XYZ file of C-alpha atoms in Angstrom:
442
model
C -15.840 11.648 -10.684
C -15.039 8.049 -9.876
C -14.812 5.156 -12.252
C -16.355 1.917 -11.109
C -16.823 -1.592 -12.355
C -18.963 -4.461 -11.165
C -18.842 -8.291 -10.657
C -18.864 -10.862 -7.621
C -17.190 -13.504 -7.569
C 11.008 -5.242 23.642
C 12.594 -3.308 23.293
C 9.445 -2.043 21.796
C 10.037 1.278 23.403
C 9.148 3.799 20.788
C 12.254 5.384 19.416
C 10.798 8.821 18.873
C 13.774 9.977 16.927
C 11.897 12.812 15.381
C 9.800 14.054 18.254
C 7.109 16.599 17.533
C 3.433 16.958 16.882
C 3.567 17.438 13.134
C 4.190 14.772 10.508
C 7.240 12.828 11.662
C 9.459 11.119 9.171
C 9.354 7.330 8.969
C 12.265 5.093 8.114
C 12.600 1.652 6.682
C 15.876 0.075 5.777
C 16.935 -2.962 3.693
C 18.726 -6.230 3.954
C 22.452 -6.172 3.533
C 25.582 -5.424 5.511
C 27.446 -2.164 6.100
C 30.539 -1.656 4.035
C 33.728 -2.850 5.688
C 35.107 0.631 5.303
C 33.611 3.943 4.335
C 31.848 3.490 1.016
C 31.946 5.963 -1.789
C 28.942 8.285 -1.761
C 25.920 6.483 -3.174
C 24.007 7.619 -6.201
C 21.954 10.526 -4.899
C 19.016 10.048 -7.272
C 17.177 7.730 -4.888
C 17.479 10.235 -2.074
C 15.253 12.596 -4.038
C 12.283 10.260 -3.481
C 9.234 11.793 -1.766
C 9.706 12.119 1.966
C 7.244 10.027 3.965
C 5.022 12.001 6.341
C 2.202 11.212 8.777
C -0.540 11.388 6.154
C 1.374 9.032 3.863
C 2.105 6.649 6.746
C -1.590 6.499 7.687
C -2.601 5.723 4.107
C 0.203 3.151 3.766
C -0.904 1.304 6.903
C -4.496 0.973 5.732
C -3.524 0.038 2.187
C -1.139 -2.681 3.404
C -3.600 -3.843 6.045
C -6.531 -4.127 3.649
C -8.558 -1.629 5.688
C -9.846 1.897 5.109
C -9.606 5.055 7.209
C -12.739 6.701 8.571
C -13.101 9.162 5.699
C -16.099 10.920 7.239
C -14.174 11.571 10.438
C -11.166 12.749 8.474
C -13.374 15.073 6.425
C -14.845 16.579 9.589
C -11.377 17.446 10.906
C -10.434 19.289 7.716
C -10.099 23.061 7.678
C -12.683 23.271 4.900
C -15.310 21.507 7.009
C -14.517 23.496 10.154
C -14.956 26.688 8.144
C -18.267 25.568 6.614
C -21.629 26.983 7.643
C -24.796 25.136 8.573
C -26.003 25.771 5.027
C -23.174 23.991 3.198
C -21.617 21.674 5.786
C -23.020 18.461 4.282
C -21.808 19.376 0.808
C -18.356 20.265 2.119
C -18.123 16.973 4.008
C -19.039 15.038 0.872
C -16.517 16.976 -1.197
C -13.746 16.442 1.379
C -14.565 12.749 1.627
C -14.280 12.371 -2.156
C -10.924 14.163 -2.087
C -9.608 11.922 0.717
C -10.807 8.749 -1.009
C -9.052 9.802 -4.226
C -5.852 10.535 -2.273
C -6.088 7.088 -0.660
C -6.416 5.326 -4.014
C -3.699 7.417 -5.681
C -0.994 6.651 -3.099
C 1.699 4.573 -4.801
C 2.912 1.734 -2.588
C 5.198 0.428 -5.309
C 7.575 3.391 -5.314
C 10.455 4.293 -2.990
C 10.112 6.842 -0.186
C 12.674 8.847 1.744
C 12.922 8.817 5.530
C 15.226 10.813 7.777
C 15.972 10.089 11.451
C 17.815 12.382 13.833
C 19.925 10.188 16.105
C 23.495 9.777 17.352
C 26.702 8.008 16.420
C 28.179 6.138 19.378
C 31.873 6.275 20.173
C 34.220 3.956 18.284
C 33.990 0.429 19.691
C 37.442 -1.169 19.783
C 35.939 -4.629 20.339
C 33.614 -4.457 17.342
C 35.868 -2.144 15.328
C 33.277 0.363 14.253
C 30.714 3.044 15.127
C 27.274 1.879 16.244
C 24.038 3.760 15.618
C 21.416 3.129 18.378
C 18.697 1.829 16.087
C 17.729 -1.854 16.343
C 15.119 -4.369 15.221
C 12.659 -3.260 17.904
C 13.012 0.430 17.117
C 10.474 2.328 15.100
C 9.950 5.876 13.991
C 6.763 7.471 15.242
C 3.956 9.122 13.320
C 0.606 10.333 14.589
C -2.719 10.084 12.838
C -4.049 13.559 13.549
C -7.638 12.388 13.052
C -7.672 9.555 15.586
C -4.629 10.464 17.684
C -3.405 6.913 17.071
C 0.313 6.307 16.909
C 1.898 4.614 13.907
C 5.405 3.231 13.797
C 7.571 2.445 10.785
C 9.831 -0.448 11.659
C 12.990 -1.494 9.846
C 13.151 -5.130 8.809
C 16.846 -5.098 7.833
C 18.070 -2.612 10.370
C 21.455 -4.339 10.677
C 22.264 -3.016 7.222
C 22.536 0.520 8.511
C 23.164 0.665 12.229
C 26.915 0.018 12.241
C 29.772 1.701 10.384
C 32.473 -0.944 10.228
C 36.062 0.380 10.163
C 38.311 -2.516 11.211
C 41.597 -0.603 10.977
C 42.016 1.656 14.025
C 44.206 4.122 12.155
C 41.513 4.499 9.508
C 38.925 4.953 12.237
C 40.979 7.761 13.818
C 41.299 9.396 10.394
C 37.504 9.068 9.925
C 36.924 10.753 13.297
C 39.305 13.619 12.581
C 38.028 14.152 9.039
C 34.436 14.396 10.282
C 35.196 16.336 13.456
C 33.875 13.583 15.744
C 34.213 13.695 19.515
C 36.860 11.106 20.426
C 36.403 11.200 24.221
C 32.702 11.031 25.181
C 30.330 8.100 24.691
C 28.632 9.953 21.838
C 30.813 10.720 18.877
C 28.339 12.984 17.111
C 24.737 13.863 16.434
C 23.776 12.612 12.975
C 20.926 12.232 10.533
C 20.311 8.725 9.231
C 18.772 9.019 5.777
C 17.288 6.038 3.969
C 15.367 5.225 0.813
C 12.759 2.626 1.701
C 10.122 0.323 0.210
C 7.011 -0.246 2.259
C 6.375 -3.966 2.688
C 3.740 -5.078 5.209
C 1.913 -4.291 8.427
C 3.123 -5.702 11.704
C 0.123 -5.023 13.919
C -3.345 -6.486 13.494
C -4.841 -5.174 16.739
C -6.109 -1.787 15.657
C -8.045 -1.272 18.907
C -5.128 -1.834 21.285
C -2.912 0.875 22.686
C 0.119 -0.321 20.751
C 1.320 1.535 17.667
C 0.059 0.398 14.285
C 3.256 -0.928 12.728
C 4.409 -0.728 9.130
C 7.456 -2.742 8.124
C 9.695 -1.721 5.257
C 13.001 -2.464 3.543
C 15.753 0.006 2.813
C 17.323 0.068 -0.620
C 19.864 2.796 0.155
C 21.090 4.533 3.304
C 23.633 7.110 4.366
C 24.801 9.025 7.433
C 24.892 12.802 7.343
C 26.154 15.442 9.725
C 23.383 17.150 11.643
C 24.258 20.642 10.480
C 21.090 21.827 8.791
C 21.778 23.340 5.385
C 25.478 22.557 5.739
C 24.841 18.843 6.302
C 27.101 16.529 4.300
C 27.400 12.790 3.782
C 30.021 11.142 6.021
C 29.191 7.514 5.238
C 27.192 5.650 2.582
C 26.066 2.099 3.370
C 26.197 -0.723 0.866
C 22.668 -2.106 1.025
C 21.784 -5.402 -0.628
C 18.529 -5.686 -2.585
C 15.518 -6.549 -0.400
C 14.759 -10.224 0.064
C 11.048 -9.516 -0.404
C 8.994 -11.122 -3.139
C 9.442 -9.827 -6.659
C 7.084 -7.045 -7.670
C 7.319 -8.070 -11.330
C 4.234 -9.543 -12.935
C 5.004 -13.098 -14.104
C 2.591 -14.915 -16.388
C 1.827 -18.450 -15.224
C -0.744 -21.182 -15.917
C -4.181 -20.546 -14.411
C -6.415 -23.213 -12.899
C -9.472 -21.212 -14.002
C -10.283 -17.813 -15.534
C -13.994 -17.365 -14.861
C -16.191 -15.718 -12.262
C -19.292 -17.794 -11.518
C -19.062 -19.418 -14.937
C -18.654 -16.128 -16.801
C -15.510 -15.749 -18.930
C -14.155 -13.228 -21.398
C -15.312 -13.622 -25.007
C -18.672 -15.092 -24.013
C -21.612 -13.962 -26.160
C -23.790 -11.236 -24.668
C -26.966 -13.343 -24.517
C -25.270 -16.234 -22.738
C -23.446 -13.962 -20.268
C -26.536 -11.958 -19.376
C -28.583 -15.128 -18.933
C -26.042 -16.527 -16.446
C -25.899 -13.224 -14.546
C -29.688 -12.890 -14.377
C -29.988 -16.451 -13.063
C -27.394 -15.739 -10.343
C -29.146 -12.477 -9.332
C -32.846 -13.113 -9.867
C -34.121 -10.666 -7.267
C -31.527 -7.894 -7.346
C -31.745 -4.587 -9.113
C -30.427 -4.449 -12.646
C -28.820 -1.255 -13.918
C -27.483 -0.329 -17.340
C -25.264 2.521 -18.478
C -22.295 3.215 -20.729
C -22.451 -0.215 -22.357
C -22.320 -2.082 -19.043
C -24.951 -4.068 -17.168
C -24.825 -4.543 -13.397
C -26.794 -6.902 -11.158
C -27.157 -6.344 -7.412
C -28.170 -8.361 -4.378
C -28.978 -6.522 -1.159
C -28.301 -3.049 -2.511
C -28.741 -0.627 0.379
C -31.703 1.689 -0.054
C -30.587 5.079 -1.325
C -26.974 3.901 -1.724
C -24.996 4.908 -4.779
C -24.969 1.680 -6.821
C -21.231 1.099 -7.122
C -19.979 -2.454 -7.556
C -16.756 -4.340 -7.019
C -14.026 -2.051 -8.282
C -13.579 1.688 -7.806
C -10.920 3.814 -9.467
C -10.956 7.514 -10.261
C -12.468 8.483 -13.592
C -9.788 8.594 -16.265
C -7.379 6.442 -14.254
C -5.573 3.765 -16.286
C -6.361 0.221 -15.246
C -2.762 -0.941 -15.522
C 0.780 0.393 -15.426
C 3.288 0.332 -18.254
C 4.629 -3.030 -17.062
C 1.151 -4.562 -17.237
C 0.555 -4.709 -13.492
C -2.860 -3.462 -12.338
C -3.489 -0.050 -10.843
C -4.866 -0.260 -7.295
C -8.608 -0.116 -6.753
C -10.784 0.071 -3.653
C -13.933 -2.003 -3.070
C -17.140 -0.003 -2.518
C -19.465 -1.311 0.209
C -22.899 -0.773 -1.315
C -24.486 -4.224 -1.566
C -24.228 -7.800 -0.326
C -23.082 -8.883 -3.786
C -22.999 -7.617 -7.348
C -21.888 -8.570 -10.810
C -21.168 -6.260 -13.739
C -20.567 -7.071 -17.369
C -19.016 -4.857 -20.008
C -19.321 -5.776 -23.673
C -17.253 -5.121 -26.773
C -18.807 -6.098 -30.142
C -21.434 -8.200 -28.325
C -18.695 -10.179 -26.547
C -17.942 -10.071 -22.846
C -14.841 -7.862 -22.460
C -14.730 -7.207 -18.701
C -16.217 -8.845 -15.643
C -16.320 -7.171 -12.255
C -17.663 -8.706 -9.101
C -18.108 -7.499 -5.567
C -19.356 -9.056 -2.359
C -19.476 -8.533 1.375
C -18.423 -11.577 3.419
C -19.554 -11.280 7.031
C -18.144 -14.554 8.407
C -15.033 -15.328 6.340
C -11.582 -14.065 7.314
C -9.176 -12.510 4.849
C -6.957 -15.615 5.026
C -9.944 -17.823 4.203
C -10.870 -15.616 1.247
C -7.322 -15.715 -0.093
C -7.227 -19.500 0.305
C -10.469 -19.794 -1.687
C -9.074 -17.556 -4.442
C -5.869 -19.570 -4.718
C -7.806 -22.823 -4.660
C -9.746 -21.682 -7.717
C -7.170 -19.712 -9.724
C -3.865 -21.153 -8.494
C -0.778 -19.331 -7.145
C -0.932 -15.584 -7.887
C 1.299 -14.066 -10.546
C 1.765 -10.935 -8.425
C 1.126 -10.102 -4.766
C 0.857 -6.420 -3.763
C -0.452 -4.236 -0.958
C 0.794 -6.503 1.819
C -1.002 -9.532 0.377
C -4.406 -7.844 0.027
C -4.175 -7.246 -3.751
C -3.591 -10.368 -5.870
C -3.160 -10.788 -9.622
C -3.312 -13.863 -11.830
C -2.308 -13.672 -15.471
C -2.256 -16.329 -18.173
C -4.373 -18.010 -20.875
C -7.834 -19.264 -19.966
C -7.317 -23.048 -19.505
C -10.850 -23.707 -20.772
C -10.102 -22.075 -24.154
C -7.088 -23.548 -26.000
C -4.682 -21.000 -27.528
C -6.609 -18.120 -25.983
C -4.908 -14.764 -25.287
C -3.857 -14.077 -21.716
C -6.395 -12.737 -19.267
C -5.713 -10.829 -16.054
C -7.663 -11.473 -12.852
C -7.285 -8.918 -10.060
C -8.701 -9.405 -6.577
C -8.718 -6.906 -3.712
C -9.603 -7.961 -0.149
C -10.602 -5.044 2.058
C -11.808 -5.055 5.651
C -14.813 -2.969 6.690
C -16.238 -2.305 10.141
C -14.806 -3.310 13.509
C -15.383 -5.967 16.155
C -18.457 -8.120 15.599
C -19.424 -5.920 12.653
C -16.189 -6.553 10.775
C -16.533 -8.028 7.294
C -14.316 -8.627 4.286
C -15.118 -6.851 1.028
C -13.949 -8.721 -2.045
C -13.644 -7.067 -5.444
C -12.640 -9.048 -8.525
C -11.837 -7.757 -11.998
C -11.324 -9.996 -15.050
C -10.112 -8.390 -18.262
C -7.706 -8.864 -21.125
C -4.039 -8.817 -20.142
C -3.139 -6.599 -23.092
C -2.056 -3.077 -22.238
C -4.880 -0.566 -22.184
C -5.057 3.144 -21.605
C -7.460 5.127 -19.428
C -10.964 3.748 -19.519
C -14.240 5.615 -19.611
C -16.245 5.186 -16.428
C -18.641 2.298 -16.891
C -22.192 2.424 -15.625
C -22.425 3.653 -12.068
C -25.346 1.469 -11.120
C -23.676 0.022 -9.570
C -17.227 -18.052 1.423
C -16.694 -15.984 -2.154
C -18.823 -16.687 -5.205
C -16.175 -17.829 -7.623
């Protein structure tokens, strides 16, 4: 079951370092410089992070790009659907689609992932005084979306942090070669595995219909070189990697320019809030369930009336640090607004709308014009959070405004789905699913 809320408001040659048809392993590496000499082995805890695979890379691209995969097509390529009969095929497709949508929402972009690349260590360079690894800023590790056959590439933004083992002293370099049984005569000193702990950062390709790979860019937070000896592999060098220069992922409370959606704000009396909503949606369908009231405009006939925000049932709405849990934006109506009450006071506002002419940049500009600079930017800039007191109510407790911009359709049919959630900034646990009736109206 899902939980939903409502409201409106050249080297570019592919470096196929892990060739193969199955899930490849993607790498992203951080800003910083290699150690001047062999570093002590790094803390191994980070290297136990989940290893990125093709399915994860596909989800990560769409999440960072503000788009969604073709879940129906994915469902129809599943083993369960291929094994279904004419009598239950539709039910199996629906069940597989629900599973894939839940997997998409559950993927955690905020955590670290492990990537491993099979490559080589070049011979010691007397001019540069070190060993080079042939992996540069134009290189990427290849993945394949098995549903579409489309290639994805994970590109390293701070690749210079881990493509050169600097050993200035020649005697130390000779000792390094002997200790690690490196070839000291050919151009290639050894086959190696480059292992990195990465943080996914952004997409680097907007042209989803071109023949070029869909690029994901990431930062490495740790990296090491290992011998390519299977189970007997051992670490021969650990890089010193500086923290990423990306924006902080910590939620910072700051003054808001506004804290309402179409004049609705938290704490408003039920009668006043419902009167404003009814005036804004005079012709749409009104649904009520589980203490929530939703108003729709242009609800598709026969469509499940979901509005604005969609999380899985039982999912918490925020993490322990107060930052919001990701939500997707259902495409069921032209616009909708949902109100949830607590003791006859407005406790949550959710809004959703489909914008057929605005671009994502225009939508973000409109959001920042109304609410001010975001307190937190996630999901490659497609998931924004504002947190602070409502400026219209002196000494009010902090509110949290979350907005997700999500692209739907392609070509001339492309639109931007905007979901907005306004709620108290105080920590809350899992929430019961509210009623499932389901430029920006801000």
